[in-house]
Amino acid sequence: HQVSTNAFRATPRAFPKAHKFSNGMVFMVDNITRAEYLAQRCFKLPETQWNRAENNCIPNSTAILLYNTSTCEMEGVHIATQAPVLNERPDWCHPATESPKESSQMSVCVAIQTVMSWPPVRLERFGHLLQWHSNGSSFDVVLNCQTTKELLACIGPC
């Protein structure tokens, strides 16, 4: 889902100085997983994403955002409270219910803390900042420092 370069672009705003992020990561969710992840305060990734999580999800430094594929909206901001874990069921990441399919596919766990709650923002407002894959239907989920700063300025409150 490619966004036109003529799409509405938010006016950048200064980001609170108390939060200095080294980079960013976007976790893809749908309406169901969004509610589960936020309730558990644990975001999950497939095992195939372990290297990305291990190398890019820095506790108390990486801005973590949720992109809801059901609504095409971005929200956040969260931070990891500790390093991601692989193929473990840590005490802080026990869901009330979990299907066998999810259990086998989601084996990277990231404990999170919400540092800013902003209303969800539509794709048209920030899509121009993302590195889209050649198929145009998805984007790179790891963001460098500059892209993270620009994205947070677009999705943050006015």
N, CA, C and O of each residue as an XYZ file, in Angstrom:
632
protein
N       0.857     -1.173      0.000
C       0.000      0.000      0.000
C       0.891      1.221      0.000
O       1.322      1.689      1.054
N       1.164      1.731     -1.178
C       2.073      2.855     -1.352
C       1.359      4.167     -1.066
O       0.181      4.316     -1.391
N       2.044      5.096     -0.476
C       1.473      6.402     -0.167
C       2.022      7.423     -1.144
O       3.227      7.474     -1.393
N       1.148      8.221     -1.687
C       1.531      9.262     -2.629
C       2.445     10.272     -1.949
O       2.307     10.546     -0.757
N       3.379     10.821     -2.718
C       4.255     11.857     -2.163
C       3.494     13.145     -1.908
O       3.988     14.038     -1.221
N       2.298     13.241     -2.458
C       1.468     14.422     -2.238
C       0.568     14.259     -1.015
O      -0.258     15.125     -0.726
N       0.730     13.150     -0.300
C      -0.115     12.896      0.870
C       0.119     13.979      1.924
O       1.177     14.606      1.973
N      -0.903     14.181      2.770
C      -0.800     15.143      3.861
C       0.405     14.822      4.734
O       0.622     13.669      5.106
N       1.170     15.823      5.051
C       2.328     15.641      5.929
C       2.161     16.553      7.131
O       1.876     17.745      7.007
N       2.347     15.958      8.285
C       2.181     16.725      9.513
C       3.333     17.705      9.677
O       4.443     17.464      9.202
N       3.063     18.786     10.340
C       4.103     19.741     10.666
C       4.953     19.160     11.789
O       4.421     18.819     12.845
N       6.269     19.040     11.582
C       7.114     18.480     12.639
C       7.045     19.315     13.911
O       6.939     20.541     13.861
N       7.107     18.642     15.034
C       7.091     19.290     16.333
C       8.327     18.857     17.121
O       8.907     17.804     16.857
N       8.708     19.655     18.060
C       9.830     19.278     18.914
C       9.415     18.097     19.769
O       8.301     18.057     20.292
N      10.311     17.140     19.907
C      10.027     15.965     20.718
C      10.520     16.235     22.137
O      11.569     16.856     22.306
N       9.794     15.788     23.158
C      10.217     16.057     24.531
C      11.669     15.649     24.776
O      12.067     14.533     24.444
N      12.436     16.532     25.342
C      13.863     16.286     25.558
C      14.130     15.136     26.516
O      15.207     14.542     26.480
N      13.180     14.817     27.362
C      13.381     13.741     28.326
C      13.519     12.381     27.646
O      14.028     11.436     28.249
N      13.073     12.278     26.403
C      13.110     10.998     25.698
C      14.054     11.095     24.514
O      13.700     11.650     23.473
N      15.238     10.565     24.670
C      16.230     10.529     23.602
C      16.287      9.096     23.095
O      16.782      8.205     23.785
N      15.779      8.877     21.890
C      15.748      7.537     21.324
C      16.915      7.350     20.362
O      17.226      8.237     19.566
N      17.554      6.193     20.443
C      18.677      5.882     19.565
C      18.207      5.402     18.202
O      18.905      5.578     17.203
N      17.032      4.801     18.157
C      16.476      4.254     16.928
C      15.013      3.909     17.187
O      14.461      4.252     18.232
N      14.399      3.235     16.235
C      13.009      2.849     16.413
C      12.724      1.489     15.808
O      13.452      1.013     14.937
N      11.658      0.875     16.283
C      11.165     -0.383     15.717
C       9.655     -0.301     15.643
O       8.999      0.276     16.511
N       9.116     -0.892     14.585
C       7.673     -0.943     14.409
C       7.236     -2.392     14.536
O       7.769     -3.273     13.862
N       6.266     -2.631     15.402
C       5.688     -3.958     15.554
C       4.348     -3.957     14.838
O       3.512     -3.084     15.070
N       4.148     -4.937     13.969
C       2.899     -5.068     13.223
C       1.886     -5.837     14.067
O       2.196     -6.892     14.620
N       0.687     -5.300     14.157
C      -0.389     -5.946     14.905
C      -1.675     -5.842     14.092
O      -1.752     -5.090     13.120
N      -2.678     -6.606     14.506
C      -4.032     -6.394     14.001
C      -4.869     -6.016     15.215
O      -4.325     -5.864     16.308
N      -6.157     -5.862     15.051
C      -6.992     -5.422     16.174
C      -6.931     -6.378     17.360
O      -6.982     -5.937     18.508
N      -6.825     -7.672     17.104
C      -6.801     -8.661     18.186
C      -5.458     -8.669     18.894
O      -5.405     -8.572     20.120
N      -4.354     -8.786     18.126
C      -3.045     -8.851     18.776
C      -2.686     -7.540     19.461
O      -1.976     -7.548     20.467
N      -3.164     -6.405     18.933
C      -2.902     -5.115     19.575
C      -3.398     -5.130     21.017
O      -2.658     -4.788     21.938
N      -4.641     -5.523     21.204
C      -5.226     -5.549     22.546
C      -4.480     -6.526     23.449
O      -4.223     -6.221     24.614
N      -4.132     -7.690     22.922
C      -3.411     -8.692     23.711
C      -2.034     -8.186     24.125
O      -1.651     -8.291     25.290
N      -1.298     -7.641     23.174
C       0.063     -7.180     23.464
C       0.071     -6.060     24.498
O       0.896     -6.056     25.412
N      -0.850     -5.110     24.349
C      -0.897     -3.999     25.301
C      -1.319     -4.479     26.687
O      -0.796     -3.998     27.692
N      -2.251     -5.414     26.752
C      -2.683     -5.950     28.048
C      -1.552     -6.720     28.727
O      -1.394     -6.649     29.946
N      -0.775     -7.447     27.947
C       0.323     -8.255     28.490
C       1.585     -7.429     28.731
O       2.485     -7.855     29.455
N       1.641     -6.240     28.118
C       2.849     -5.405     28.157
C       4.044     -6.177     27.631
O       5.161     -6.078     28.138
N       3.761     -6.950     26.594
C       4.767     -7.793     25.963
C       4.467     -7.853     24.476
O       3.399     -8.320     24.077
N       5.395     -7.387     23.653
C       5.220     -7.468     22.209
C       5.961     -8.698     21.716
O       7.009     -9.062     22.249
N       5.413     -9.327     20.704
C       5.991    -10.585     20.214
C       6.302    -10.490     18.732
O       5.675     -9.746     17.978
N       7.302    -11.279     18.346
C       7.720    -11.365     16.953
C       7.952    -12.828     16.594
O       8.207    -13.651     17.472
N       7.863    -13.155     15.296
C       8.218    -14.513     14.885
C       9.706    -14.762     15.123
O      10.500    -13.821     15.135
N      10.069    -15.982     15.304
C      11.465    -16.349     15.546
C      12.383    -15.848     14.434
O      13.550    -15.547     14.685
N      11.868    -15.756     13.209
C      12.671    -15.278     12.081
C      13.148    -13.841     12.270
O      14.067    -13.407     11.575
N      12.544    -13.094     13.195
C      12.917    -11.705     13.445
C      13.890    -11.548     14.618
O      14.164    -10.428     15.049
N      14.411    -12.660     15.134
C      15.289    -12.621     16.304
C      16.492    -11.703     16.092
O      16.771    -10.859     16.943
N      17.207    -11.849     14.983
C      18.405    -11.031     14.769
C      18.075     -9.547     14.761
O      18.814     -8.745     15.331
N      16.981     -9.178     14.127
C      16.571     -7.770     14.132
C      16.268     -7.296     15.543
O      16.704     -6.218     15.944
N      15.524     -8.094     16.296
C      15.179     -7.702     17.664
C      16.423     -7.605     18.531
O      16.610     -6.624     19.250
N      17.266     -8.613     18.465
C      18.475     -8.647     19.296
C      19.407     -7.475     18.992
O      19.990     -6.888     19.904
N      19.546     -7.136     17.714
C      20.475     -6.080     17.315
C      19.910     -4.671     17.378
O      20.673     -3.706     17.418
N      18.588     -4.531     17.388
C      17.991     -3.197     17.267
C      17.068     -2.787     18.390
O      16.715     -1.611     18.483
N      16.667     -3.693     19.237
C      15.747     -3.366     20.319
C      16.559     -3.153     21.605
O      16.832     -4.093     22.352
N      16.928     -1.914     21.834
C      17.811     -1.561     22.943
C      16.962     -1.085     24.119
O      16.234     -0.100     23.993
N      17.048     -1.772     25.262
C      16.234     -1.374     26.422
C      16.420      0.108     26.769
O      17.536      0.626     26.792
N      15.299      0.766     27.034
C      15.238      2.169     27.434
C      15.805      3.138     26.408
O      16.083      4.291     26.741
N      15.982      2.693     25.161
C      16.582      3.544     24.143
C      15.861      3.499     22.800
O      15.851      4.489     22.069
N      15.264      2.369     22.474
C      14.584      2.205     21.194
C      13.114      2.604     21.315
O      12.395      2.089     22.172
N      12.675      3.512     20.464
C      11.258      3.865     20.409
C      10.521      2.727     19.715
O      10.868      2.351     18.595
N       9.507      2.179     20.373
C       8.739      1.079     19.805
C       7.331      1.581     19.498
O       6.633      2.116     20.360
N       6.943      1.391     18.246
C       5.636      1.828     17.768
C       4.837      0.621     17.306
O       5.406     -0.401     16.922
N       3.528      0.744     17.343
C       2.641     -0.302     16.834
C       2.000      0.184     15.549
O       1.448      1.283     15.497
N       2.076     -0.647     14.505
C       1.363     -0.364     13.263
C       0.243     -1.387     13.143
O       0.493     -2.585     13.012
N      -0.988     -0.904     13.189
C      -2.159     -1.770     13.119
C      -2.511     -2.002     11.658
O      -2.956     -1.087     10.965
N      -2.309     -3.237     11.193
C      -2.579     -3.565      9.793
C      -4.077     -3.587      9.490
O      -4.470     -3.495      8.327
N      -4.908     -3.708     10.509
C      -6.361     -3.700     10.304
C      -6.886     -2.292     10.032
O      -7.846     -2.115      9.283
N      -6.251     -1.294     10.645
C      -6.733      0.084     10.523
C      -5.779      1.012      9.773
O      -6.123      2.160      9.493
N      -4.568      0.513      9.444
C      -3.522      1.330      8.799
C      -3.173      2.546      9.654
O      -3.038      3.660      9.147
N      -3.028      2.311     10.966
C      -2.693      3.387     11.895
C      -1.454      3.024     12.712
O      -1.180      1.854     12.981
N      -0.718      4.060     13.094
C       0.471      3.918     13.931
C       0.159      4.538     15.286
O      -0.534      5.552     15.372
N       0.680      3.916     16.346
C       0.517      4.484     17.683
C       1.735      4.142     18.534
O       2.534      3.272     18.186
N       1.855      4.831     19.635
C       2.980      4.602     20.534
C       3.059      5.771     21.483
O       2.152      6.602     21.521
N       4.093      5.847     22.223
C       5.421      5.291     22.061
C       5.715      4.400     23.264
O       5.315      4.695     24.390
N       6.420      3.310     22.999
C       6.790      2.361     24.035
C       8.307      2.196     24.011
O       8.968      2.562     23.039
N       8.841      1.647     25.081
C      10.250      1.264     25.119
C      10.345     -0.151     25.664
O       9.468     -0.608     26.396
N      11.419     -0.837     25.298
C      11.690     -2.154     25.875
C      12.256     -1.940     27.271
O      13.108     -1.075     27.476
N      11.782     -2.727     28.226
C      12.287     -2.595     29.592
C      13.460     -3.523     29.859
O      14.148     -3.388     30.871
N      13.688     -4.462     28.954
C      14.841     -5.355     29.031
C      15.109     -5.903     27.647
O      14.312     -5.703     26.731
N      16.224     -6.590     27.489
C      16.579     -7.136     26.182
C      15.551     -8.186     25.748
O      14.975     -8.878     26.587
N      15.324     -8.301     24.447
C      14.397     -9.329     23.949
C      14.883    -10.727     24.326
O      16.079    -10.956     24.503
N      13.940    -11.649     24.446
C      14.290    -13.043     24.732
C      13.757    -13.929     23.616
O      12.737    -13.630     22.996
N      14.466    -15.023     23.374
C      14.119    -15.954     22.307
C      13.786    -17.316     22.882
O      14.511    -17.841     23.727
N      12.686    -17.883     22.416
C      12.275    -19.243     22.774
C      12.218    -19.490     24.270
O      12.567    -20.569     24.748
N      11.782    -18.494     24.992
C      11.566    -18.630     26.432
C      10.157    -18.173     26.742
O       9.555    -17.438     25.959
N       9.637    -18.587     27.846
C       8.351    -18.092     28.330
C       8.621    -17.345     29.633
O       8.360    -17.869     30.715
N       9.142    -16.126     29.533
C       9.451    -15.375     30.747
C       8.197    -15.082     31.567
O       7.094    -15.017     31.025
N       8.373    -14.909     32.861
C       7.250    -14.645     33.759
C       6.434    -13.441     33.315
O       5.216    -13.421     33.499
N       7.084    -12.438     32.735
C       6.388    -11.221     32.357
C       5.644    -11.346     31.036
O       5.026    -10.377     30.597
N       5.681    -12.487     30.396
C       5.052    -12.632     29.086
C       4.155    -13.870     29.029
O       4.267    -14.684     28.112
N       3.275    -14.004     30.004
C       2.337    -15.123     30.020
C       0.945    -14.635     29.669
O       0.301    -13.966     30.477
N       0.474    -14.960     28.477
C      -0.877    -14.540     28.101
C      -1.934    -15.351     28.828
O      -1.684    -16.472     29.270
N      -3.116    -14.768     28.945
C      -4.240    -15.482     29.549
C      -4.630    -16.672     28.676
O      -4.884    -17.767     29.178
N      -4.672    -16.447     27.383
C      -4.945    -17.527     26.434
C      -4.054    -17.326     25.224
O      -3.731    -16.197     24.856
N      -3.665    -18.424     24.615
C      -2.806    -18.342     23.445
C      -3.029    -19.586     22.612
O      -3.030    -20.700     23.136
N      -3.217    -19.399     21.322
C      -3.431    -20.544     20.448
C      -2.107    -21.260     20.211
O      -1.051    -20.632     20.285
N      -2.141    -22.576     19.925
C      -0.902    -23.303     19.609
C      -0.175    -22.689     18.413
O       1.055    -22.680     18.373
N      -0.936    -22.171     17.433
C      -0.321    -21.537     16.273
C       0.502    -20.334     16.697
O       1.651    -20.198     16.278
N      -0.069    -19.446     17.532
C       0.662    -18.265     17.976
C       1.873    -18.666     18.808
O       2.947    -18.080     18.672
N       1.702    -19.651     19.659
C       2.790    -20.098     20.518
C       3.985    -20.568     19.696
O       5.129    -20.304     20.065
N       3.734    -21.257     18.592
C       4.835    -21.771     17.783
C       5.436    -20.696     16.887
O       6.607    -20.788     16.521
N       4.651    -19.670     16.523
C       5.140    -18.649     15.612
C       5.748    -17.444     16.318
O       6.652    -16.813     15.771
N       5.290    -17.117     17.485
C       5.748    -15.911     18.166
C       6.702    -16.287     19.286
O       6.285    -16.465     20.430
N       7.972    -16.408     18.960
C       8.904    -16.886     19.964
C       9.918    -15.842     20.410
O      10.806    -16.160     21.201
N       9.815    -14.615     19.931
C      10.636    -13.518     20.434
C       9.708    -12.633     21.269
O       8.684    -12.163     20.773
N      10.061    -12.410     22.525
C       9.248    -11.582     23.422
C      10.025    -10.335     23.819
O      11.213    -10.401     24.133
N       9.337     -9.197     23.799
C       9.932     -7.921     24.202
C       9.021     -7.305     25.261
O       7.884     -6.938     24.966
N       9.516     -7.192     26.483
C       8.757     -6.539     27.554
C       8.775     -5.039     27.299
O       9.826     -4.464     27.015
N       7.603     -4.404     27.401
C       7.523     -2.982     27.075
C       6.915     -2.167     28.204
O       6.243     -2.683     29.098
N       7.179     -0.882     28.122
C       6.541      0.108     28.985
C       6.087      1.236     28.062
O       6.844      1.671     27.193
N       4.880      1.702     28.243
C       4.384      2.822     27.450
C       4.933      4.107     28.048
O       4.764      4.365     29.240
N       5.593      4.916     27.217
C       6.138      6.177     27.710
C       5.324      7.377     27.241
O       5.372      8.442     27.857
N       4.574      7.206     26.147
C       3.677      8.246     25.661
C       2.502      7.598     24.952
O       2.688      6.732     24.096
N       1.310      8.008     25.298
C       0.117      7.497     24.620
C      -0.461      8.588     23.746
O      -0.984      9.591     24.231
N      -0.357      8.370     22.455
C      -0.925      9.291     21.502
C      -2.040      8.592     20.764
O      -1.990      7.375     20.582
N      -3.043      9.328     20.335
C      -4.102      8.705     19.532
C      -3.496      8.101     18.261
O      -2.520      8.632     17.731
N      -4.063      7.001     17.771
C      -3.565      6.406     16.522
C      -3.592      7.408     15.380
O      -4.488      8.248     15.297
N      -2.602      7.310     14.499
C      -2.461      8.230     13.379
C      -2.521      7.437     12.076
O      -1.878      6.396     11.946
N      -3.290      7.931     11.121
C      -3.468      7.253      9.836
C      -2.183      7.267      8.999
O      -1.365      8.181      9.098
N      -2.035      6.244      8.188
C      -0.877      6.039      7.334
C      -0.552      7.254      6.462
O       0.621      7.550      6.236
N      -1.550      7.943      5.983
C      -1.329      9.091      5.110
C      -0.486     10.171      5.761
O       0.152     10.966      5.071
N      -0.479     10.205      7.076
C       0.242     11.251      7.803
C       1.735     10.962      7.950
O       2.525     11.891      8.117
N       2.136      9.681      7.890
C       3.535      9.341      8.137
C       4.150      8.423      7.089
O       5.356      8.182      7.128
N       3.362      7.905      6.160
C       3.836      6.902      5.202
C       5.022      7.341      4.368
O       5.831      6.506      3.963
N       5.145      8.630      4.102
C       6.258      9.145      3.309
C       7.607      8.970      4.000
O       8.644      9.082      3.346
N       7.620      8.699      5.296
C       8.873      8.554      6.033
C       9.414      7.122      6.042
O      10.567      6.898      6.411
N       8.601      6.169      5.643
C       8.973      4.769      5.762
C       9.666      4.249      4.514
O       9.408      4.712      3.403
N      10.545      3.284      4.714
C      11.234      2.618      3.614
C      10.368      1.450      3.159
O      10.362      0.391      3.785
N       9.632      1.653      2.055
C       8.686      0.640      1.586
C       9.398     -0.460      0.832
O      10.342     -0.204      0.084
N       8.943     -1.693      1.030
C       9.479     -2.828      0.285
C       9.021     -2.740     -1.161
O       8.063     -2.031     -1.470
N       9.693     -3.451     -2.039
C       9.403     -3.343     -3.473
C       7.965     -3.716     -3.827
O       7.430     -3.234     -4.826
N       7.330     -4.578     -3.009
C       5.941     -4.943     -3.305
C       4.959     -3.847     -2.897
O       3.778     -3.921     -3.239
N       5.426     -2.841     -2.176
C       4.595     -1.709     -1.800
C       3.576     -2.001     -0.719
O       2.812     -1.112     -0.344
N       3.544     -3.228     -0.206
C       2.525     -3.571      0.783
C       3.057     -3.571      2.216
O       2.276     -3.649      3.164
N       4.355     -3.484      2.379
C       4.916     -3.448      3.732
C       6.183     -2.602      3.728
O       6.675     -2.201      2.673
N       6.704     -2.338      4.925
C       7.865     -1.472      5.057
C       8.847     -2.071      6.042
O       8.512     -2.984      6.797
N      10.072     -1.546      6.026
C      11.102     -2.012      6.943
C      10.706     -1.631      8.357
O      10.284     -0.501      8.603
N      10.839     -2.565      9.286
C      10.374     -2.327     10.649
C      11.446     -1.755     11.571
O      11.153     -1.421     12.719
N      12.678     -1.638     11.090
C      13.749     -1.050     11.883
C      14.023      0.343     11.336
O      14.229      0.520     10.135
N      14.024      1.336     12.233
C      14.174      2.728     11.834
C      15.461      3.312     12.415
O      15.788      3.069     13.576
N      16.189      4.081     11.604
C      17.377      4.735     12.137
C      16.964      5.918     13.013
O      15.779      6.240     13.106
N      17.921      6.553     13.643
C      17.643      7.632     14.586
C      16.903      8.795     13.922
O      15.926      9.299     14.476
N      17.354      9.223     12.749
C      16.736     10.366     12.075
C      15.303     10.062     11.659
O      14.413     10.888     11.858
N      15.070      8.883     11.083
C      13.713      8.509     10.671
C      12.806      8.401     11.890
O      11.644      8.806     11.839
N      13.327      7.859     12.983
C      12.558      7.750     14.218
C      12.133      9.131     14.699
O      10.975      9.342     15.057
N      13.065     10.060     14.705
C      12.772     11.429     15.146
C      11.694     12.072     14.267
O      10.768     12.697     14.782
N      11.812     11.920     12.947
C      10.838     12.500     12.026
C       9.466     11.827     12.175
O       8.433     12.495     12.137
N       9.469     10.519     12.341
C       8.214      9.798     12.500
C       7.504     10.211     13.791
O       6.293     10.430     13.789
N       8.246     10.317     14.883
C       7.635     10.737     16.141
C       7.102     12.159     16.052
O       6.090     12.478     16.676
N       7.763     13.013     15.292
C       7.265     14.374     15.117
C       5.951     14.378     14.341
O       5.090     15.228     14.570
N       5.801     13.424     13.421
C       4.543     13.345     12.635
C       3.401     12.727     13.413
O       2.253     13.142     13.249
N       3.681     11.755     14.250
C       2.577     11.066     14.915
C       2.273     11.625     16.292
O       1.242     11.301     16.880
N       3.161     12.462     16.811
C       2.941     13.037     18.135
C       1.833     14.065     18.151
O       1.335     14.474     17.102
N       1.446     14.481     19.348
C       0.366     15.456     19.468
C       0.788     16.818     18.936
O       1.969     17.167     18.941
N      -0.192     17.573     18.482
C       0.089     18.927     17.958
C       0.484     19.862     19.088
O       0.758     21.038     18.850
